[in-house]
PDB file of C-alpha atoms and ligand atoms in Angstrom:
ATOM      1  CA  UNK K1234       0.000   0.000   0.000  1.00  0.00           C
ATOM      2  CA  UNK K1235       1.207   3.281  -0.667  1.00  0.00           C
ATOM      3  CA  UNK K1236       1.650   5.586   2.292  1.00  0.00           C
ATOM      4  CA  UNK K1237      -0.669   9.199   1.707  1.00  0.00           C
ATOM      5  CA  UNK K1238       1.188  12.221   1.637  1.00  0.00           C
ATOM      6  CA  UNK K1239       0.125  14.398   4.550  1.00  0.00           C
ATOM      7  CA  UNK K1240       0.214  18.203   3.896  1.00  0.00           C
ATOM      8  CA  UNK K1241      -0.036  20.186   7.316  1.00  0.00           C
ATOM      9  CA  UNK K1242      -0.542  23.179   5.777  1.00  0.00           C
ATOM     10  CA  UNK K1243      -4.370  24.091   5.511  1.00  0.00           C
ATOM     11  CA  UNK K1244      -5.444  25.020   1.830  1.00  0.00           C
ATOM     12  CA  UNK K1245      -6.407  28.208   3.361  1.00  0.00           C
ATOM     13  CA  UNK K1246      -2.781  29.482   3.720  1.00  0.00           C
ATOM     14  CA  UNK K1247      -3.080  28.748   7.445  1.00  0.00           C
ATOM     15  CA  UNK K1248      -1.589  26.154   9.227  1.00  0.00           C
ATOM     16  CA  UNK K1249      -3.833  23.282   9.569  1.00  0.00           C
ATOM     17  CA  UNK K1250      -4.918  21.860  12.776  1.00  0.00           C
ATOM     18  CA  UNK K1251      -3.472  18.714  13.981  1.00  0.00           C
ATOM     19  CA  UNK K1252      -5.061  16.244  16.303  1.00  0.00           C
ATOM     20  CA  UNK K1253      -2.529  13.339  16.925  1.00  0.00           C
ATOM     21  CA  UNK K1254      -3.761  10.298  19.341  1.00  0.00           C
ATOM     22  CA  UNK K1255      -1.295   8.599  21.001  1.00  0.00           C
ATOM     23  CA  UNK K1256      -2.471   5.415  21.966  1.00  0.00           C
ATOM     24  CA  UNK K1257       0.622   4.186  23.421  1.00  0.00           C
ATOM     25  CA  UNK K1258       0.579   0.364  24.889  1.00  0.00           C
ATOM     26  CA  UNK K1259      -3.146   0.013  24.394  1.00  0.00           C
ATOM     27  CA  UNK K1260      -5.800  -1.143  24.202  1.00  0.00           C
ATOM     28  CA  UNK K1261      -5.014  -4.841  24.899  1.00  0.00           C
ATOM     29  CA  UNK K1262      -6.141  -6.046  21.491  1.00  0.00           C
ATOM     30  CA  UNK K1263      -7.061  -5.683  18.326  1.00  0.00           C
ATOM     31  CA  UNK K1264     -10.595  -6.282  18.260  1.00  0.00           C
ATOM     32  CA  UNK K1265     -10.729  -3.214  20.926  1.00  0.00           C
ATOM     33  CA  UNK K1266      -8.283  -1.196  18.497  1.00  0.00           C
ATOM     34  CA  UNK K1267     -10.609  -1.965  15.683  1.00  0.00           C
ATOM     35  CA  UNK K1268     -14.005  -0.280  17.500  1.00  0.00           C
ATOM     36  CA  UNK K1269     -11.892   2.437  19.055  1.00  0.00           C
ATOM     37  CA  UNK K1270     -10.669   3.524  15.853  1.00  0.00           C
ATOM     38  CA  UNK K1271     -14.144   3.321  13.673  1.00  0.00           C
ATOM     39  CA  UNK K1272     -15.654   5.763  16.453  1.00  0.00           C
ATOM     40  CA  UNK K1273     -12.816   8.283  15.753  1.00  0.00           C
ATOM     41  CA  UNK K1274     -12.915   7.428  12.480  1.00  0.00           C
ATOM     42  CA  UNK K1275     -16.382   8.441  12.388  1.00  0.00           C
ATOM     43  CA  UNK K1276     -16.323  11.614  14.555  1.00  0.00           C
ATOM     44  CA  UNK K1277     -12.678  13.016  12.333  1.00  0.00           C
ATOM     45  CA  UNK K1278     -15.104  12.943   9.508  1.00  0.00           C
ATOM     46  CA  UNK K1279     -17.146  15.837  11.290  1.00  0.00           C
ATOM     47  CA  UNK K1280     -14.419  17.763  11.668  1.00  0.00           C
ATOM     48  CA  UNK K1281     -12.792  18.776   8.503  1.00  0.00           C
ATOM     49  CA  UNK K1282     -10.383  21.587   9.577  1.00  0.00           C
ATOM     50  CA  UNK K1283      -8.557  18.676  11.431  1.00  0.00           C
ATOM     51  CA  UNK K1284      -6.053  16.680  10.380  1.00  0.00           C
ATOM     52  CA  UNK K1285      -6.492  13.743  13.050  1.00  0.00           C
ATOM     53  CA  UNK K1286      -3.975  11.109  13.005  1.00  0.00           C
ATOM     54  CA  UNK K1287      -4.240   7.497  15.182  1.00  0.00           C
ATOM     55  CA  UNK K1288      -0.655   6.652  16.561  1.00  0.00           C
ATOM     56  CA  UNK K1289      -1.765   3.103  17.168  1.00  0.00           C
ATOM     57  CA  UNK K1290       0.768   0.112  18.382  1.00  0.00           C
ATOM     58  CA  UNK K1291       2.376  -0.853  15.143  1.00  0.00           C
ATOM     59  CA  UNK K1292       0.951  -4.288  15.458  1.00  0.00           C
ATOM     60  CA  UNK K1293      -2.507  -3.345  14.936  1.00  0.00           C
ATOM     61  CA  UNK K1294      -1.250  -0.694  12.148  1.00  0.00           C
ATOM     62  CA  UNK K1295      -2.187  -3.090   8.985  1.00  0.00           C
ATOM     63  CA  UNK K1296      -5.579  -4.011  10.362  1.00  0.00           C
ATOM     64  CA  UNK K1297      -6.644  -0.534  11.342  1.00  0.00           C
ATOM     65  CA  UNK K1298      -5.349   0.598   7.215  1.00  0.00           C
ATOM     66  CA  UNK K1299      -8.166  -1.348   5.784  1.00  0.00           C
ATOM     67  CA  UNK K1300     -10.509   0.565   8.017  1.00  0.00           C
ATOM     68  CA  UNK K1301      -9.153   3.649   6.955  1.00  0.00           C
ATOM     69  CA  UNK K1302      -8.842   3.445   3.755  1.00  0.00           C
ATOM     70  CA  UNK K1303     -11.111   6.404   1.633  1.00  0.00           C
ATOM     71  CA  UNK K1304     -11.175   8.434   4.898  1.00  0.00           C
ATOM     72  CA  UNK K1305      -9.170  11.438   5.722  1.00  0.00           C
ATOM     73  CA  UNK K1306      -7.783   9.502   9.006  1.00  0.00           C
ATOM     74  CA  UNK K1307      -4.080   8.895   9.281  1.00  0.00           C
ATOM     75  CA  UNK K1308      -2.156   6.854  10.967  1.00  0.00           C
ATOM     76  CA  UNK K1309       0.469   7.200  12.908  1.00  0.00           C
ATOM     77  CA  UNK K1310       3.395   4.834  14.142  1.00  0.00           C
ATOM     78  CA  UNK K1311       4.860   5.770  17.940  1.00  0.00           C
ATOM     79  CA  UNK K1312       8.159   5.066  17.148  1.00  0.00           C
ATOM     80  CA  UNK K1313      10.764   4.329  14.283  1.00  0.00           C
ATOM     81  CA  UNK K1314      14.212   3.431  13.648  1.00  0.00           C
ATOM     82  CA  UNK K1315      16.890   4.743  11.568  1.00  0.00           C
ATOM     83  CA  UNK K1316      18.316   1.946   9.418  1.00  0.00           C
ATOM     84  CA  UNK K1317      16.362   0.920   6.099  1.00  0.00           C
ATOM     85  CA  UNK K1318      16.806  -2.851   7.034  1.00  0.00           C
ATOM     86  CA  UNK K1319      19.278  -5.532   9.068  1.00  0.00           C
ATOM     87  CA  UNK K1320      19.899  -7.567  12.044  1.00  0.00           C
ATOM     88  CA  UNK K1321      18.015  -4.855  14.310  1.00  0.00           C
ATOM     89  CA  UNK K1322      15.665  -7.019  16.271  1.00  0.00           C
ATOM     90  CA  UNK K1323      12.693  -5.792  17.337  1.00  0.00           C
ATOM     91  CA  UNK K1324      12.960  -2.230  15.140  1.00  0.00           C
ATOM     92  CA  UNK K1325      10.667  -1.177  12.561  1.00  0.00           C
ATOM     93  CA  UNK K1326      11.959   1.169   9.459  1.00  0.00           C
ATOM     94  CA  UNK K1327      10.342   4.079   8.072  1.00  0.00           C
ATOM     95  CA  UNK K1328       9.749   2.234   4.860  1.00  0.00           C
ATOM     96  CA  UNK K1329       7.829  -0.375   6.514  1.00  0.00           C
ATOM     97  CA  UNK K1330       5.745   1.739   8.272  1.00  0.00           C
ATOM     98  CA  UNK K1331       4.842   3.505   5.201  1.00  0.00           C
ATOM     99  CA  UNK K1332       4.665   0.483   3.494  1.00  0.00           C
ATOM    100  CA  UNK K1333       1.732  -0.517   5.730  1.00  0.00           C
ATOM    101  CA  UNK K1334       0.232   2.767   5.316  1.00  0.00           C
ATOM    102  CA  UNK K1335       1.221   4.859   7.651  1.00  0.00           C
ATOM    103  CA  UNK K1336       1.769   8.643   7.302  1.00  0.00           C
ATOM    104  CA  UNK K1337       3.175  10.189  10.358  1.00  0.00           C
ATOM    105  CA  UNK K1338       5.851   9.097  13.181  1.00  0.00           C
ATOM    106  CA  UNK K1339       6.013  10.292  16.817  1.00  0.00           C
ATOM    107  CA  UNK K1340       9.917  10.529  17.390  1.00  0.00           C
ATOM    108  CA  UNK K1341      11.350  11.377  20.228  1.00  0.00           C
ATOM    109  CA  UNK K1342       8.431  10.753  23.882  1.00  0.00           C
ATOM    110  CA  UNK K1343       9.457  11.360  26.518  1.00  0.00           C
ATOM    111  CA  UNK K1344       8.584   7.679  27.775  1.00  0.00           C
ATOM    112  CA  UNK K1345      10.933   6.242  25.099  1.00  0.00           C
ATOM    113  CA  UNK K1346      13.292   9.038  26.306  1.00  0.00           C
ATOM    114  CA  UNK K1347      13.398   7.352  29.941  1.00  0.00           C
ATOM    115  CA  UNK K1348      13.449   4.307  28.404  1.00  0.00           C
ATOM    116  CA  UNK K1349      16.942   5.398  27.116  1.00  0.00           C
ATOM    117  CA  UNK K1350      16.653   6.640  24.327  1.00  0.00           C
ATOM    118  CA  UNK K1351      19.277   9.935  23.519  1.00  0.00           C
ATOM    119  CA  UNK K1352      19.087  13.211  21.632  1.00  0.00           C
ATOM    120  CA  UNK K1353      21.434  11.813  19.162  1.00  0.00           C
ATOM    121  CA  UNK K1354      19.560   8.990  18.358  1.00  0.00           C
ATOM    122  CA  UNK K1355      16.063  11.526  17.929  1.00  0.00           C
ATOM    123  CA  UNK K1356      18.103  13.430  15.719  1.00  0.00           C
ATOM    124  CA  UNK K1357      18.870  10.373  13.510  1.00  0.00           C
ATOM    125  CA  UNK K1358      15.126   8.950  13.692  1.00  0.00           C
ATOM    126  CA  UNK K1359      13.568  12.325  12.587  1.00  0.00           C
ATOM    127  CA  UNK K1360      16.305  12.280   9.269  1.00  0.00           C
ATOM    128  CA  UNK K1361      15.295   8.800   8.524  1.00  0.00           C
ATOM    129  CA  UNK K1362      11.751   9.174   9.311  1.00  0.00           C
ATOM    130  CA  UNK K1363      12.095  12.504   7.078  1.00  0.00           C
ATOM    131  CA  UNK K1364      13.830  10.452   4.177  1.00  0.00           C
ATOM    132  CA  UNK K1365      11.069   7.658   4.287  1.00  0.00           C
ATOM    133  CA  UNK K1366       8.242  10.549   3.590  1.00  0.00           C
ATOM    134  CA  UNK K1367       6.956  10.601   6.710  1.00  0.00           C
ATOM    135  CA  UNK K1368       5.916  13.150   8.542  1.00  0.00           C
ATOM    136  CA  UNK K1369       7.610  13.500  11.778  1.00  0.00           C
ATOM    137  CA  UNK K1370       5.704  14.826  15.153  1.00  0.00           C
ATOM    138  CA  UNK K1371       8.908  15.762  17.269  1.00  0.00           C
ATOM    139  CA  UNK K1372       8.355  15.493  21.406  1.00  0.00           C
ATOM    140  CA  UNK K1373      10.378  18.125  22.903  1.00  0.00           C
ATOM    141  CA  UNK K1374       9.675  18.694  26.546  1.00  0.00           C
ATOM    142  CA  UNK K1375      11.800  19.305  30.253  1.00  0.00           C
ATOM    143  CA  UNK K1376      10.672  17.001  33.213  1.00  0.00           C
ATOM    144  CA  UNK K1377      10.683  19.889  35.385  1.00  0.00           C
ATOM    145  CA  UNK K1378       9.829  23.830  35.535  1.00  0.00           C
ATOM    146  CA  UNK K1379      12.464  26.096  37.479  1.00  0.00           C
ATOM    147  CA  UNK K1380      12.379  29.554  38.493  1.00  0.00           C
ATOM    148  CA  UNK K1381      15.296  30.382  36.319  1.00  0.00           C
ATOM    149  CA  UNK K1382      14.407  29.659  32.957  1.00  0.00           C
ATOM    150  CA  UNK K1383      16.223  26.251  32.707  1.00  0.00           C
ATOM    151  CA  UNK K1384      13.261  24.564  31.151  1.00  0.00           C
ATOM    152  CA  UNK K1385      13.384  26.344  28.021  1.00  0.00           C
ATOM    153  CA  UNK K1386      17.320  25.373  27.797  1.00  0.00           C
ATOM    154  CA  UNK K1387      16.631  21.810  27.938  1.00  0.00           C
ATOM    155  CA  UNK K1388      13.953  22.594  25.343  1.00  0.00           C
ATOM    156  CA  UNK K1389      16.377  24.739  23.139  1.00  0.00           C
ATOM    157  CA  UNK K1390      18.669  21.855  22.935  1.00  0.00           C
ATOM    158  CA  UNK K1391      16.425  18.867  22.511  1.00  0.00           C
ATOM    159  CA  UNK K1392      15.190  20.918  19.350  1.00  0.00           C
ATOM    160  CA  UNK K1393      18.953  22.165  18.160  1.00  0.00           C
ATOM    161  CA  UNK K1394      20.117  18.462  18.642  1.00  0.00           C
ATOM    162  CA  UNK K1395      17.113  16.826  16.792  1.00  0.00           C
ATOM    163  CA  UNK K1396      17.033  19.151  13.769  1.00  0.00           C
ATOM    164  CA  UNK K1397      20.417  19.452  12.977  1.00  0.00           C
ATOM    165  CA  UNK K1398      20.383  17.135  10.103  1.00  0.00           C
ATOM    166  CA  UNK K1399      17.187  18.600   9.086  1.00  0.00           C
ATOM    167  CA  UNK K1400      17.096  20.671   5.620  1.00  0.00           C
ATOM    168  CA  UNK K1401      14.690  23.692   5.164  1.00  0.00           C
ATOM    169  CA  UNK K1402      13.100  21.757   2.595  1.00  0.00           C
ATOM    170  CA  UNK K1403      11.996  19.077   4.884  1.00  0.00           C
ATOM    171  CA  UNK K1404      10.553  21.200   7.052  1.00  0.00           C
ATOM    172  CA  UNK K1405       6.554  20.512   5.382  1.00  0.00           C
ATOM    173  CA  UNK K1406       6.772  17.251   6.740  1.00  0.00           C
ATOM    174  CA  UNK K1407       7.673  18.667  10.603  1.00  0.00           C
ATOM    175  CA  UNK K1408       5.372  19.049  13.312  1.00  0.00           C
ATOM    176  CA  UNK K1409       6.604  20.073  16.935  1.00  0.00           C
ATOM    177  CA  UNK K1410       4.906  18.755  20.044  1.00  0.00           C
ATOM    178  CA  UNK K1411       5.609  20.192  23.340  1.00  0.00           C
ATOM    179  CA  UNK K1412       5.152  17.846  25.840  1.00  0.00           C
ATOM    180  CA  UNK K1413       6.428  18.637  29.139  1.00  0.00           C
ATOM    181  CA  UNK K1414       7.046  15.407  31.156  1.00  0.00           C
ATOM    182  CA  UNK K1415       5.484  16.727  34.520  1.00  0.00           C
ATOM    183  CA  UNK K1416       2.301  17.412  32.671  1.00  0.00           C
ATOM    184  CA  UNK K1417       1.661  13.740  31.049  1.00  0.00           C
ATOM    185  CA  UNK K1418      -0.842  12.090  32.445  1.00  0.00           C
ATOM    186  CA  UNK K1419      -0.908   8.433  34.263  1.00  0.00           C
ATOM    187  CA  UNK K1420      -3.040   7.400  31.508  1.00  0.00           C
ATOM    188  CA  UNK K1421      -6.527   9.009  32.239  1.00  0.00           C
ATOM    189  CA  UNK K1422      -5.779  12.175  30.616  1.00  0.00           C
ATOM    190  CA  UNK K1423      -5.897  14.243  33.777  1.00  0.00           C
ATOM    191  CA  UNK K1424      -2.304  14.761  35.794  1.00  0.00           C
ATOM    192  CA  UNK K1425      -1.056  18.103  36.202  1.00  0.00           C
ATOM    193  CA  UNK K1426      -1.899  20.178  33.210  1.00  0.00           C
ATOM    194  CA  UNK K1427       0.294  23.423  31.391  1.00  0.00           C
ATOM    195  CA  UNK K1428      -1.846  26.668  31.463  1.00  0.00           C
ATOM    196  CA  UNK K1429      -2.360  28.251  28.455  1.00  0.00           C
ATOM    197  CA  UNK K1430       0.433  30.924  29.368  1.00  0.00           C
ATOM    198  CA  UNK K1431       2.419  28.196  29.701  1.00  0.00           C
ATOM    199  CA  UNK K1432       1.832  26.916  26.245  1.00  0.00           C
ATOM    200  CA  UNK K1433       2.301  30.224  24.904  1.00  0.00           C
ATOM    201  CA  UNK K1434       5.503  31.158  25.913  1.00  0.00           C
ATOM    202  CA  UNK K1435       6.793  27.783  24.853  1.00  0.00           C
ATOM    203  CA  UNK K1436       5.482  28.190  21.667  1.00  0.00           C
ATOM    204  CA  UNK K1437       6.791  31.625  20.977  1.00  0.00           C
ATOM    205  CA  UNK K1438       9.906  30.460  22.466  1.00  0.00           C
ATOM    206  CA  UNK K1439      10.214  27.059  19.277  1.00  0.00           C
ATOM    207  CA  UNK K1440       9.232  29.374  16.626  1.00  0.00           C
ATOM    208  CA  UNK K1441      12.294  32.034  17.949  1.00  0.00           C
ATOM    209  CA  UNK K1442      14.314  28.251  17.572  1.00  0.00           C
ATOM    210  CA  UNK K1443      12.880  27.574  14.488  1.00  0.00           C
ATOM    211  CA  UNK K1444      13.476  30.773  13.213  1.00  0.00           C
ATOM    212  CA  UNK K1445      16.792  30.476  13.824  1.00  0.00           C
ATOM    213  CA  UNK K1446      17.863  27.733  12.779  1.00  0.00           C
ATOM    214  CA  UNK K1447      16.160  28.070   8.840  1.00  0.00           C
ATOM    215  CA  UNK K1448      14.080  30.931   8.200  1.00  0.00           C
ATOM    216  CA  UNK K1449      10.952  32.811   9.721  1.00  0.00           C
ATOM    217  CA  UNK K1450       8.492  32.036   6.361  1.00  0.00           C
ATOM    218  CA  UNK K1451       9.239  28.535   6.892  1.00  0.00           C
ATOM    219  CA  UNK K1452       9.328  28.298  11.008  1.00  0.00           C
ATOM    220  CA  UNK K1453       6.242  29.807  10.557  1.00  0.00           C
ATOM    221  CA  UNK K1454       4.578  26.700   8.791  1.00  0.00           C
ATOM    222  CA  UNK K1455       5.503  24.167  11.196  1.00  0.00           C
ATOM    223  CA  UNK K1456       2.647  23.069  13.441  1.00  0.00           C
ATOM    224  CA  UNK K1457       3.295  23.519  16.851  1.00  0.00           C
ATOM    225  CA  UNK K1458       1.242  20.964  18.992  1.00  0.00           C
ATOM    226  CA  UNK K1459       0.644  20.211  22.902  1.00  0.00           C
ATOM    227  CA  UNK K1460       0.573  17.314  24.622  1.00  0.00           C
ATOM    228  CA  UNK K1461       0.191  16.683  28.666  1.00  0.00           C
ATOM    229  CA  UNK K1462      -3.152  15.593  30.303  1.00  0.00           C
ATOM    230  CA  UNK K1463      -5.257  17.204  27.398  1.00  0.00           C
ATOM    231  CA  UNK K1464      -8.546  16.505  27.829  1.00  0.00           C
ATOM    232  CA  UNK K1465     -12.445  17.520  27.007  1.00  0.00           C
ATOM    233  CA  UNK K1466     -12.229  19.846  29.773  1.00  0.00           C
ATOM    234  CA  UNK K1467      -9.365  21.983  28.906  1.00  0.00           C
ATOM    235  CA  UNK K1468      -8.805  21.318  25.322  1.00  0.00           C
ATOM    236  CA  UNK K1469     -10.712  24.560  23.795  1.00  0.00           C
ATOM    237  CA  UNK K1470      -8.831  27.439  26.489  1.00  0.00           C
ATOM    238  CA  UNK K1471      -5.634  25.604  25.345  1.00  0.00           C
ATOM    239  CA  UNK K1472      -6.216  26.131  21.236  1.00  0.00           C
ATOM    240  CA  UNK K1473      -7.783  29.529  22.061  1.00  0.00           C
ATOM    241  CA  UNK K1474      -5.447  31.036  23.932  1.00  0.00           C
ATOM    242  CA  UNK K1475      -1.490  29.418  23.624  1.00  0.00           C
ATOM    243  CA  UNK K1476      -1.199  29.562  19.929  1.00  0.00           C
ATOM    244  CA  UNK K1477      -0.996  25.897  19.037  1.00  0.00           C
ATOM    245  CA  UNK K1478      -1.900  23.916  16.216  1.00  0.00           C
ATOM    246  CA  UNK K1479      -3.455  21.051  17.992  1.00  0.00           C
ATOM    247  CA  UNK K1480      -2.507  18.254  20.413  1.00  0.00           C
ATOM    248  CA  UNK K1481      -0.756  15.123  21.189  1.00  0.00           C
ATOM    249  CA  UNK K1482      -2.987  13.112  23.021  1.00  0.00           C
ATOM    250  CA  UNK K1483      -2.624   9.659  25.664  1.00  0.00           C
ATOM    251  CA  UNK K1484      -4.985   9.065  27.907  1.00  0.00           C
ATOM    252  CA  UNK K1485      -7.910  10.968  26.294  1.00  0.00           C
ATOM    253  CA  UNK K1486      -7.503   9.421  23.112  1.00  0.00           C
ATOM    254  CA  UNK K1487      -8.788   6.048  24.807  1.00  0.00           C
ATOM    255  CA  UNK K1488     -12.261   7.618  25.540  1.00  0.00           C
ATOM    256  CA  UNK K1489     -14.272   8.638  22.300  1.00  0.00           C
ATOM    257  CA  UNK K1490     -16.318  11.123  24.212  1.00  0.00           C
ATOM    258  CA  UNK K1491     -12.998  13.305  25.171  1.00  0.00           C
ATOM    259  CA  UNK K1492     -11.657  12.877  21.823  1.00  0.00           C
ATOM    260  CA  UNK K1493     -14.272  13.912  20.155  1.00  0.00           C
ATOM    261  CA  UNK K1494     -14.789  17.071  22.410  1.00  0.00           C
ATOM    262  CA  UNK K1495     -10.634  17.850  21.814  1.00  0.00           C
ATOM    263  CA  UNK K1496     -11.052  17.515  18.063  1.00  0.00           C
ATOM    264  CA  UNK K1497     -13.806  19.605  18.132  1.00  0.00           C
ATOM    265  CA  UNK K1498     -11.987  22.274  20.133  1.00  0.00           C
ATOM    266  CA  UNK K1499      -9.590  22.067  17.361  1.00  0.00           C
ATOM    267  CA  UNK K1500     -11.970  22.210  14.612  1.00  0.00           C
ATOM    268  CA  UNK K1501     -13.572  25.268  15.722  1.00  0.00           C
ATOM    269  CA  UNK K1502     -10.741  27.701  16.722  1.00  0.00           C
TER     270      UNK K1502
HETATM  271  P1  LIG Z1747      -1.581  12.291  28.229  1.00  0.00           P
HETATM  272  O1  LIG Z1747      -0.346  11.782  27.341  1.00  0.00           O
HETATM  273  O2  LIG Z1747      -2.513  13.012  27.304  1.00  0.00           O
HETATM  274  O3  LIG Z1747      -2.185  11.027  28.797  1.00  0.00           O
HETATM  275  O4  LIG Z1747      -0.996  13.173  29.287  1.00  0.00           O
HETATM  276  C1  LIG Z1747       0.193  12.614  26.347  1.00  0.00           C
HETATM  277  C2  LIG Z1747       1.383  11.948  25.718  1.00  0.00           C
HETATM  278  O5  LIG Z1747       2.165  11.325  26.441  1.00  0.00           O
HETATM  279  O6  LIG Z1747       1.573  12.028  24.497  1.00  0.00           O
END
């Protein structure tokens, strides 16, 4: 099957809104995966100004393709590695991601982080990822706010560090997500969430990165998303007032009620 090519800019000029579900480990099989995604299959279709992707556990990924077929849904893989193919047990490439149909790539959580996983080795998931036509949501994120300003350090460099291989021209196929660790939920969707001032500064803050690093026309264009205990409750002050793009979400994602009511939020800023 051959993988769609996601634009994330809006035919209006704008940036399109992005609604990415992060399913993470769940749910526990594929029958479950199967309802969960025709109900969000079903309520994306309301919302056209969306983009909403399904970042499902890459072993329900081929099932969940047939359902999507002729729909605007994407799907989304939670993690990929750099090599095309080889002795790499366990990994999954870009090309046979998008060889299964899927569009876009979370690179970079912060649970694979604490897992182990390094800057460097973001850096060279995002090129491949890149390479392979996907589109890449980038996690950037600190575990922990200080009085000083240290946070957006550890955010600076996660993005310098992750990008560096990155060419301007690649940049149509980026989305950012900030996802500060403190604010990810336990897996209901409801820990400790960033205001919206919060969300703004940071997001001010990654287009002044951006900018830097290629131009301001093109920083511009890349989505910025947030992610951390979004839920039906907060989801519309978030879009309204931090200047995002749309959301990663866990725990919310699970419940079709919440995810409808965050898409919707999204749909109607
Ligand atoms: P949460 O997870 O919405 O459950 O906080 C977000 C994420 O980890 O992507």
């Amino acid at each position: 099957m051959k993988a769609n090519r996601a634009q994330p800019i809006g035919s209006d000029g704008g940036r399109k809104r992005l609604v990415v579900a992060n399913w993470k480990m769940h749910p526990g099989t594929c029958t479950d995966a199967k309802r969960l995604f025709l109900e969000i299959k079903r309520q994306a279709a309301r919302r056209v100004r969306v983009e909403t992707v399904v970042a499902a556990p890459s072993i329900y990924i081929s099932e969940l393709a047939k359902l999507a077929a002729r729909s605007p849904i994407r799907l989304g893989a939670q993690n990929v590695f750099w090599e095309k193919e080889g002795a790499y047990t366990g990994e999954v490439s870009a090309a046979q991601l998008a060889s299964v149909g899927v569009t876009h790539v979370i690179v970079g959580h912060s649970e694979r982080r604490a897992l182990g996983e390094r800057d460097e080795q973001v850096a060279r998931k995002v090129v491949a990822a890149l390479k392979g036509k996907l589109v890449v949501v980038l996690c950037v994120g600190e575990s922990e706010r200080d009085a000083t300003g240290g946070y957006l350090s550890v955010v600076e460099s996660q993005l310098r560090i992750a990008l560096a291989g990155v060419p301007k021209t690649a940049l149509r196929q980026l989305s950012i997500a900030y996802e500060p660790v403190w604010a990810i939920s336990a897996g209901d969707g409801r820990g400790k969430t960033a205001t919206p001032g919060d969300v703004q500064e940071m997001t001010i803050f990654i287009r002044k990165i951006l900018t830097s690093l290629y131009t301001r026309p093109s920083a511009e264009r890349v989505p910025v998303l947030y992610g951390g205990s979004v839920n039906e409750d907060n989801a519309a002050g978030l879009m309204e007032e931090s200047m995002i793009d749309g959301f990663l979400v866990g725990g919310a994602s699970l419940k079709p009620h919440a995810f409808a009511a965050i898409l919707t939020a999204a749909n109607e800023k």
